[in-house]
Amino acid sequence: MAIDAATVRRVAHLARIKTPEERLEPLAQELNGILNWIEQLNEVDVDGVEPMTSNVAQTLRLRDDVVTDGDKVADVLSNAPKAADGFFVVPKVVE
Amino acid sequence: MSDLTKLTLADAVDGLKAKTFSSEELTQAFLGEIASANPTLNAYVEVTGEKALAQARASDAKLAKGEGGDLEGAPLGIKDLFCTEGVQTTAGSNMLRGFVPPYESTVTANLWRDGAVMLGKLNMDEFAMGSANETSAFGPVVNPWKAQGDDAQLTPGGSSGGSASAVAANLCLAATASDTGGSIRQPAAFTGTVGIKPTYGRASRFGMVAFASSLDQAGPITKTVKDSAILLKSMCSFDTKDSTSLDVPTPDWAASVGQSVKGLRIGVPAEYLIDGMPEEIKKLWEQGVEWLKAAGCEIVQISLPHTKYALPTYYIVAPAEASSNLARYDGMRFGHRAEEFTSLDDLYAASRAEGFGKEVQRRLTIGAYVLSAGFYDAYYVRALKVRRRIAEDFDNVWGKVDAILTPSTPSAAFKLGDKQIDPLTMYLNDVFTVTTNLAGLPGISVPAGLDSKGLPLGLQIIGKALDEDTVFKVAGAIEDAAGFVSKPAKWW
Amino acid sequence: MSANATILKGRTGDWEIVMGLEIHAQVASNSKLFSGAAVGFGAGPNEQVSLVDAGFPGMLPTLNRFCVEQAVKSGLGLRAQINLKSQFDRKNYFYPDLPTGYQISQLYHPIVGEGVVEVEAEDGTFFNVGIERLHLEQDAGKLIHDLSPTDSYVDLNRAGTALMEIVSRPHIRSPEQAVAYVKKIRTILMYLGTCDGDMEKGNLRADVNVSVCPVGNYDKFMETGDFGFLGTRCEIKNVNSFRFISQAINYEARRQIEIVEDGGKVDQETRLYDPTKGETRSMRSKEEAQDYRYFPDPDLLPLVLEQTWVDGLKASLPELPDDKRRRLMDQYGLSQYDAIVLISEQAKADYFEAAAKGRDAKLVSNWVTNEISARLAADNRDFSDNPLPAAHVAELVELIETGVISSKIAKEVFDYVWKGEGSPSEVVEKHGLKQVTDTGAIEKAVDDLIAANPDKAAAVAEKPQAIGWFVGQVMKATGGKANPAAVNHILKAKLGL
């Protein structure tokens, strides 16, 4: 599963990381090196093994349906690059 | 006065209670040390002197009345991964430069509850991704240790390099740190300090900037095993704000340190004897076995057959989780926003390219790739299955042993810039530590000796889930036997 | 409306429509799915936002028990499989209304699995729609585009609100079926109280997956399960009224047929319905192939439910619409049509039952489904907000049953009662609307009338239908209160018919 420049371009877009064209090829090589090393996992017999998503043996706790939070517009907007009238402001989105 | 900074946490807390010195004096002493050392060591990204002194005076008032918590008046350093209310929290990234959280992490809130004083925020690898503290947007941290006869600056390790360096150089009594693949234990080993990663779920992740949620755990870096036990107790708590927090009581581990290890069965895993392991590391490990034997432990040769797959597994799981965890840094609500862009998508991509450093970008790209359509099963799901195999390896030996002894790292501290060329070489730093993150087990690194160049080396003790008690007992025994008292000669 | 599949005539042949629906129903909870911020409508921008909702560093989700309960109740109401073990997954994509860069949803292990919903068409026939799953997920925030020419404003009040997404099988075959299906799901959820069903506020909205195929292919698909027999589907997003669902489907099906008949290929894409233009259009911003990189959310552990807990919820469920329909037919002898009209709103059915006790059920049903429904509709109200006590309806029907008032007078009585003048009996008393059954009084009126109009009386012998004029005059003379049957009887006798 070798990665080429086109794949890097696609994945960089998925991750929303602007990557100059000339960086695509070197990045592809770098990632290939890492992924080749990762390929050794194919040696492991994982037949019938349940994927381990967490190492906590307990199950999900549930909280009561009460309002305990919110009403903190100043906090919510305190680090906003741009805000106005209680809203976050972002460049125009065209749908 | 500067002698105060050499105190252990335990001794300092006792001295404060006995009013031998005040918290304000102690805090001033540390602030003085930081002022002279930090331009060289770069351990702190922000020093909160005024806040520290205000806290110290408040502690002194309490101490005067015979009140106060377990850490009353004790000046600590805080890894810049823990959100601190009203104090910039950056996770070592340009993305979060200037970010001031309007909230406190649970771990640090616990420390303030117990009376600790915050000296400042400690440097770290960007978003905790690194093993040499070279990925920090604030520049690398410098290890106070130097090899004999070599003036080259060494890495304190990473990602908690600032924490380790600050503790080793007496720039705080102790420090908080975090460990996703070895980020507490590897820097502790590189700096002659003690670092423990507790059982996953012991310390709340609430308010701790996330790297890889299923692996991240907070823990302390300290001067001694007893200090480690004291600070860990304060950091840990059951927290309903973290769904993965364990609903278990936090024991008084300090009481275990120094207790006899007689009769404990210590496992020595064959697979940790890796190809190319330096002779000195191997010898230290053998020495550790001898010390424990002498202390009355039974040594059991064990096998953890999937050990070699832990690092590649980690390099799928951690980037995958990170690629999602770090998606919130998009320049919309907080953090860096690019000034020039052509479209909304371009704004996202430009903000993130400008805000994140190279290593973070690399891992986010790997993470997006292993989760993407067509590769999810082949990479991510397979990694989760191997992860279970790795955890089962441990489950299979717990019937035979009470704890496991391994080296902490495959080498001593290396020169800054030495391993930047190849990411894979850098990743190998975590080879002995990463297994416990994948399995959620507690692991501690204890300084056990110096290599031939006079650099500290650590031994790691791995315990069963929630059995930090045994881990601290064995660590105490190693500490005693090793009699490690070396400190870096002050050159900074 | 019929349960039959729509067949559309094209230039090259006949086509049928195949649809699957994704209904998003907002859980009627106080706080959000994973945070303690309030859920509501009408708050100022970002007032109902916690730092968890805004995706701040180090913030973590904690699951709302009530939302889990509502999902399970809804699953039980859909007669679907309840999965005792489920898991939350992250759906990753970037958009300014999505603060964390991922939506917490359930792809791999939803809380509710397969079920079947029986839907009634207006022609009285039924059709089944398979339910693939119901899962819990977070809603996104809102973008406001008209506050600035260059910027969009982001309000995260809605971000993190709990939604139940109900995914149907592609078993829906006509716009009418689609509407009936959504209505049925809405009714079930409203019966259960798990969603308020308010489509105007967007608390229940549907995405419609539409495809077309040559007639006959659907049956082949059903036999084989091979989606290859079906056409490429387009997803029409957020259609939030019954009228728009129907319009959007009709437009979209026609559009697809035209493309295929012109030798083209339908692109699998997400489209938006524009009600003002009556057409669907491609959502440009979502045009690129999405790769959501779903994976289990490592901040959340598996959700494990106890069977006994599920059983307890099951035992506490209210009577569901289908059961109520059957019972109303059995217990009150109502027609299926009447029963369906009554159960469409739980409060309506309850109201009917409260009024029907010991009364003529058919008569009560008529009053409830006609006059009262019409009055409420005129006032923009529904039965949950009905000012008229059910006891008044019972009393009104009793007055009719016992002959105290005629059906005709009953309308007048109802008018006064609706205006709040008192109970039907009080109104009858106050306005003297009691039916005259005293034959003496009627006889006198008849006698007077015949005496005053001998020529008309004679004509009736020739033309019996002319009796109508006499009936009208007697009713007029008695102020409409005479018992019409008695009037007829006496007139016939006196006129020698």
Tab-separated table of C-alpha atoms in Angstrom, chain A residues 3-87:
chain	number	residue	atom	x	y	z
A	3	ILE	CA	1.634	6.190	-0.765
A	4	ASP	CA	2.171	8.507	-3.709
A	5	ALA	CA	2.036	12.270	-3.985
A	6	ALA	CA	-1.633	12.172	-4.972
A	7	THR	CA	-2.496	10.205	-1.842
A	8	VAL	CA	-0.593	12.672	0.307
A	9	ARG	CA	-2.511	15.508	-1.343
A	10	ARG	CA	-5.823	13.777	-0.619
A	11	VAL	CA	-4.955	12.925	2.976
A	12	ALA	CA	-3.508	16.374	3.663
A	13	HIS	CA	-6.795	17.783	2.458
A	14	LEU	CA	-8.743	15.401	4.710
A	15	ALA	CA	-6.610	16.606	7.617
A	16	ARG	CA	-6.886	20.216	6.373
A	17	ILE	CA	-3.169	20.823	6.361
A	18	LYS	CA	-1.999	23.056	3.531
A	19	THR	CA	0.875	21.289	1.862
A	20	PRO	CA	2.909	22.873	-0.920
A	21	GLU	CA	3.198	20.780	-4.076
A	22	GLU	CA	6.938	20.336	-3.683
A	23	ARG	CA	6.443	18.822	-0.230
A	24	LEU	CA	4.123	16.070	-1.463
A	25	GLU	CA	6.763	13.732	-2.831
A	26	PRO	CA	9.172	13.942	0.142
A	27	LEU	CA	6.221	13.503	2.504
A	28	ALA	CA	5.075	10.466	0.556
A	29	GLN	CA	8.511	8.910	0.994
A	30	GLU	CA	8.566	9.705	4.684
A	31	LEU	CA	5.115	8.263	5.255
A	32	ASN	CA	5.989	5.183	3.238
A	33	GLY	CA	8.933	4.603	5.522
A	34	ILE	CA	6.707	4.738	8.571
A	35	LEU	CA	3.942	2.669	7.016
A	36	ASN	CA	6.379	-0.004	5.821
A	37	TRP	CA	7.571	-0.319	9.372
A	38	ILE	CA	3.968	-0.543	10.549
A	39	GLU	CA	3.304	-3.341	8.051
A	40	GLN	CA	4.967	-5.796	10.426
A	41	LEU	CA	1.633	-5.929	12.256
A	42	ASN	CA	0.485	-8.185	9.445
A	43	GLU	CA	2.611	-10.931	10.998
A	44	VAL	CA	0.362	-11.089	14.063
A	45	ASP	CA	-2.397	-13.657	14.140
A	46	VAL	CA	-5.448	-11.662	15.120
A	47	ASP	CA	-8.118	-14.159	14.112
A	48	GLY	CA	-11.103	-13.883	16.389
A	49	VAL	CA	-9.541	-11.073	18.430
A	50	GLU	CA	-11.913	-8.338	19.554
A	51	PRO	CA	-10.525	-4.863	18.742
A	52	MET	CA	-9.427	-3.125	21.927
A	53	THR	CA	-10.881	0.367	21.883
A	54	SER	CA	-10.248	1.120	25.526
A	55	ASN	CA	-8.261	-0.264	28.406
A	56	VAL	CA	-10.874	0.625	30.971
A	57	ALA	CA	-12.883	-2.375	32.080
A	58	GLN	CA	-15.900	-0.374	33.175
A	59	THR	CA	-18.847	0.669	31.045
A	60	LEU	CA	-20.098	4.133	30.241
A	61	ARG	CA	-21.420	6.199	33.133
A	62	LEU	CA	-24.603	8.181	32.640
A	63	ARG	CA	-25.306	11.610	34.009
A	64	ASP	CA	-28.629	13.066	35.067
A	65	ASP	CA	-30.517	15.254	32.646
A	66	VAL	CA	-30.132	18.533	34.476
A	67	VAL	CA	-28.873	21.858	33.228
A	68	THR	CA	-25.535	22.497	34.933
A	69	ASP	CA	-23.670	24.460	32.312
A	70	GLY	CA	-23.948	27.155	29.669
A	71	ASP	CA	-24.860	30.807	30.064
A	72	LYS	CA	-21.196	31.792	29.708
A	73	VAL	CA	-21.003	33.608	26.397
A	74	ALA	CA	-18.006	35.649	27.543
A	75	ASP	CA	-16.016	32.485	28.314
A	76	VAL	CA	-17.085	30.791	25.120
A	77	LEU	CA	-15.957	33.746	23.012
A	78	SER	CA	-12.969	34.662	25.198
A	79	ASN	CA	-10.377	33.226	22.802
A	80	ALA	CA	-12.194	33.771	19.513
A	81	PRO	CA	-10.074	35.165	16.666
A	82	LYS	CA	-13.183	37.102	15.646
A	83	ALA	CA	-16.537	37.555	17.364
A	84	ALA	CA	-19.474	39.956	17.195
A	85	ASP	CA	-22.801	40.319	18.973
A	86	GLY	CA	-22.369	37.050	20.835
A	87	PHE	CA	-21.473	35.065	17.707
